[in-house]
Amino acid sequence: MDEAQVQQCARNFISDLEIKDVRDDLSVYVKAANAKVVKEELGKGESGYTITKPNGKHVITVNSLEPEERQRFTICHEIAHIELKLPSSHEEVPSWSYAKRHINEVMCDIFAAELLMPYVQWRALVPKTEPSLDVLEYMASQFRTSFPAAASRYANLADVPCAYVTMERGAIRYAARSTLLRKVGAWIAPKSPIPPGSVAHRLREGGVSQVDTGEVAQDIWFENWDKGLDLSELARHYAKSDTTVALLWFSEEDLPEVETTRFGARVVEDDGLSELTGELTWPGRNRRR
Ligand SMILES: [Zn+2]
């Protein structure tokens, strides 16, 4: 199961539900998954788990000691395990961290993001201005989710070329890209070091938690990229967990011209996610139950 299929599953799951209140109350999802939520004080780093009773009812236990935004993410993540029928392999890593996480867990996080920040509501609420710390914090507060979860969603659904990069201990873990960047094959290699010259690199060198925005060359971030083009980078460093995140964006006019011959230098990926352009393939009335 790939990212696009997981996204489609999540959209099928919510398509028949009344989701207008989900920013306050996730019970419509819980009910649809034939589950109930129990809050308990669990161990540090343990976010939650699900037990299925003999009658088929699922009991989702979430750690009441974690922040509310985290509990909301956990509930949606556990619903993903139920709906995608993917077994858990939980480790002590934050939800938005991709380090050493099992692929099933990453897929459940993608499903959870679709539930927590539904596409249609996101599009209606996202400011049409340039991205900024304020915009990302506004969206995080609107959907009662974490800053990294909102920033990742922002990049995923942006109309402009946009990417969101998660870095840990100085190495790139994961990059979410907008449709346009995926179409032109913009690639940020996982496991490579945070590129020198980037805002993220500078903030991490500083060693304290901080946020900054700056202009950097596009080829600092993207592999095999044209020179002479700039992008905006908003980076945030979390010193305690040695985690750095960066939102990268530029206007469509600043896209390099992509080779169109079949021997073109840049390989255009087809990762099947083009439905995120807005022409969604919502399921019709013939949805299987
Ligand atoms: Zn899980």
mmCIF file of N, CA, C and O and ligand atoms in Angstrom, residues 77-78 81 88 90 105, ligand 1:
data_model
loop_
_atom_site.group_PDB
_atom_site.id
_atom_site.type_symbol
_atom_site.label_atom_id
_atom_site.label_comp_id
_atom_site.label_asym_id
_atom_site.label_seq_id
_atom_site.Cartn_x
_atom_site.Cartn_y
_atom_site.Cartn_z
ATOM 1 N N HIS A 77 -4.652 8.094 14.447
ATOM 2 C CA HIS A 77 -3.646 7.099 14.070
ATOM 3 C C HIS A 77 -4.151 5.683 14.380
ATOM 4 O O HIS A 77 -3.987 4.758 13.578
ATOM 5 N N GLU A 78 -4.784 5.517 15.528
ATOM 6 C CA GLU A 78 -5.311 4.195 15.899
ATOM 7 C C GLU A 78 -6.475 3.802 14.989
ATOM 8 O O GLU A 78 -6.613 2.628 14.629
ATOM 9 N N HIS A 81 -5.003 2.260 11.981
ATOM 10 C CA HIS A 81 -4.653 0.842 12.145
ATOM 11 C C HIS A 81 -5.876 -0.044 11.942
ATOM 12 O O HIS A 81 -5.793 -1.102 11.326
ATOM 13 N N SER A 88 0.303 -2.805 14.543
ATOM 14 C CA SER A 88 1.116 -1.748 15.166
ATOM 15 C C SER A 88 2.557 -2.204 15.351
ATOM 16 O O SER A 88 2.812 -3.357 15.642
ATOM 17 N N HIS A 90 4.769 0.106 17.419
ATOM 18 C CA HIS A 90 5.006 1.410 18.035
ATOM 19 C C HIS A 90 6.342 1.475 18.735
ATOM 20 O O HIS A 90 6.784 0.537 19.360
ATOM 21 N N GLU A 105 3.541 2.434 10.320
ATOM 22 C CA GLU A 105 3.307 3.595 11.193
ATOM 23 C C GLU A 105 3.266 4.883 10.375
ATOM 24 O O GLU A 105 2.454 5.769 10.634
HETATM 25 ZN ZN ZN B 1 0.727 2.869 15.135
#
